[in-house]
XYZ file of C-alpha atoms in Angstrom:
134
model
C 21.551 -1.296 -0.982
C 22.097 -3.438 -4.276
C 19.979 -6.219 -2.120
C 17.317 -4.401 -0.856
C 14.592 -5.606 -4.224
C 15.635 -9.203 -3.683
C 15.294 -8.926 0.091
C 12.166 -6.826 -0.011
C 10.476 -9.569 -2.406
C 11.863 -12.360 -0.075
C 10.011 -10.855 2.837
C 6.583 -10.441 1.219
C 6.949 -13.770 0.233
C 7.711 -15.038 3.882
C 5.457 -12.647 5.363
C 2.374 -14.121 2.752
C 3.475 -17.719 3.423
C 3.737 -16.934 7.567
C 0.871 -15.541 7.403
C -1.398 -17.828 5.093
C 0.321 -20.954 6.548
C 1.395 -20.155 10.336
C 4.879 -21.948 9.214
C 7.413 -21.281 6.781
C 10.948 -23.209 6.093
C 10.194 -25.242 9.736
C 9.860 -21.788 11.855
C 6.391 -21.561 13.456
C 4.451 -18.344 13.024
C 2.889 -17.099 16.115
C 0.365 -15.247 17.368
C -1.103 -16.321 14.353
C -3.469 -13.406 12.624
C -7.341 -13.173 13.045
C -7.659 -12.136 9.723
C -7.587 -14.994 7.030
C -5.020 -15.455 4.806
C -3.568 -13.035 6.837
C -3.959 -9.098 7.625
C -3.716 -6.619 4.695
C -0.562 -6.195 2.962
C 0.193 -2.367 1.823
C 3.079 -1.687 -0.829
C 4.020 1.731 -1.484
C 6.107 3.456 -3.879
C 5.661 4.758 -7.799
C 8.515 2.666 -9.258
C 7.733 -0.428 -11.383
C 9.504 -2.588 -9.395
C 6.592 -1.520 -6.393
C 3.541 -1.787 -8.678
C 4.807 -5.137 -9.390
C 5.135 -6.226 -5.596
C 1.805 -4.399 -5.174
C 0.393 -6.751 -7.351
C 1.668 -9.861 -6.663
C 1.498 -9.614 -2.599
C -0.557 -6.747 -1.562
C -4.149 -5.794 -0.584
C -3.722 -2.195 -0.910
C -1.108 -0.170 -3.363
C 0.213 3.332 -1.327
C 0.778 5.825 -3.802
C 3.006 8.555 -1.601
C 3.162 12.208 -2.468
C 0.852 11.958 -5.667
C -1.211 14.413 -6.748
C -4.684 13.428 -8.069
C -3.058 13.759 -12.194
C -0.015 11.878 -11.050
C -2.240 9.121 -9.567
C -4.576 8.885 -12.327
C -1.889 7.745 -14.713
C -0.400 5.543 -11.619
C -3.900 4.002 -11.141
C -3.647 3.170 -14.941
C -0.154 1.720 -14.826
C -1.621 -0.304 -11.528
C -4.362 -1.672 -13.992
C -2.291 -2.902 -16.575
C 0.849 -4.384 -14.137
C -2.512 -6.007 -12.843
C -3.959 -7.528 -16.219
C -0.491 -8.642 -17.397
C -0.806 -10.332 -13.991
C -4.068 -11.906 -14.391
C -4.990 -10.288 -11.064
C -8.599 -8.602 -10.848
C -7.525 -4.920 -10.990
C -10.414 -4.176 -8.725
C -8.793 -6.576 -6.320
C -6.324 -4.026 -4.980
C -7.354 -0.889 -3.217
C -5.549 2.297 -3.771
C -3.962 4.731 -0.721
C -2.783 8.466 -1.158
C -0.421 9.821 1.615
C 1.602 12.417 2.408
C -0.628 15.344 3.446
C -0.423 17.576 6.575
C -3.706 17.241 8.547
C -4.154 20.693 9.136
C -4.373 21.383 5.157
C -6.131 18.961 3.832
C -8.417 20.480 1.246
C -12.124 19.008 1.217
C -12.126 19.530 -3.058
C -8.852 17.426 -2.910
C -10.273 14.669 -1.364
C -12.815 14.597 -3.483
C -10.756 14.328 -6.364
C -9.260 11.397 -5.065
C -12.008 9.848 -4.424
C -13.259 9.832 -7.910
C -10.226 8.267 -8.592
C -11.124 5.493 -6.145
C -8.913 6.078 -3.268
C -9.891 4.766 -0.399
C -7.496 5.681 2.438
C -5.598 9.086 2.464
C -2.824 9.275 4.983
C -1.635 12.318 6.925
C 1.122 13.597 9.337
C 0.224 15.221 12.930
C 2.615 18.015 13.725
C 5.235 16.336 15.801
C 6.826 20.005 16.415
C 3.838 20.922 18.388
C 2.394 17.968 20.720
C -0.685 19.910 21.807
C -1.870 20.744 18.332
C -0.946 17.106 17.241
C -3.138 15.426 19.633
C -6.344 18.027 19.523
């Protein structure tokens, strides 16, 4: 557990390099991705520690269980890990999740919308296959 930061950084940083380069430390990278540098990174989390790694590898920061408040000040926090950075803040798209589909209110996604979320995440009920899939 006392690991998991340095080995969650290590692997963004392989995954980038892999990704960008098709070889990293003499191992060859295959099937190499379509997308170029590489297909979109997503880091969640609300901690420092993933705002940082959001900035410095990601595409897309994941804000989990957040409610539209919460995510305005997280938003902010994203701007300024982002300036102190010198990244674009606009660079890095912004993710909600952690909704049921079933109760997803129309008014709340609208409210994170204004906030400039642009992909909301939701669970299926597992418990009950035939309403998950219809």
């Amino acid at each position: 557990y006392a690991a998991r930061k340095r080995e969650t950084d290590a692997s963004l940083q392989f995954l980038t390099r892999a990704f960008a380069d098709g070889e990293v430390d003499g191992m060859t990278v295959l099937p190499k991705p379509v997308q170029r540098p590489g297909p979109p990174i997503w880091v969640g989390g609300n901690a420092p520690a993933a705002l940082r790694r959001a900035v410095q590898f990601a595409h897309t920061w994941d804000a989990p269980y957040v409610d539209p408040d919460e995510l305005g000040a997280g938003i902010a926090r994203l701007h300024e890990v982002c300036r102190a950075a010198g990244r674009d803040p606009s660079s890095i798209s912004v993710s909600v999740r952690g909704f049921a589909a079933a109760d997803v209110d129309p008014a709340l996604l609208d409210r994170y919308a204004d906030l400039g979320v642009v992909h909301v995440g939701v669970t299926l009920p597992v418990a009950d296959l035939d309403r998950a899939v219809t």
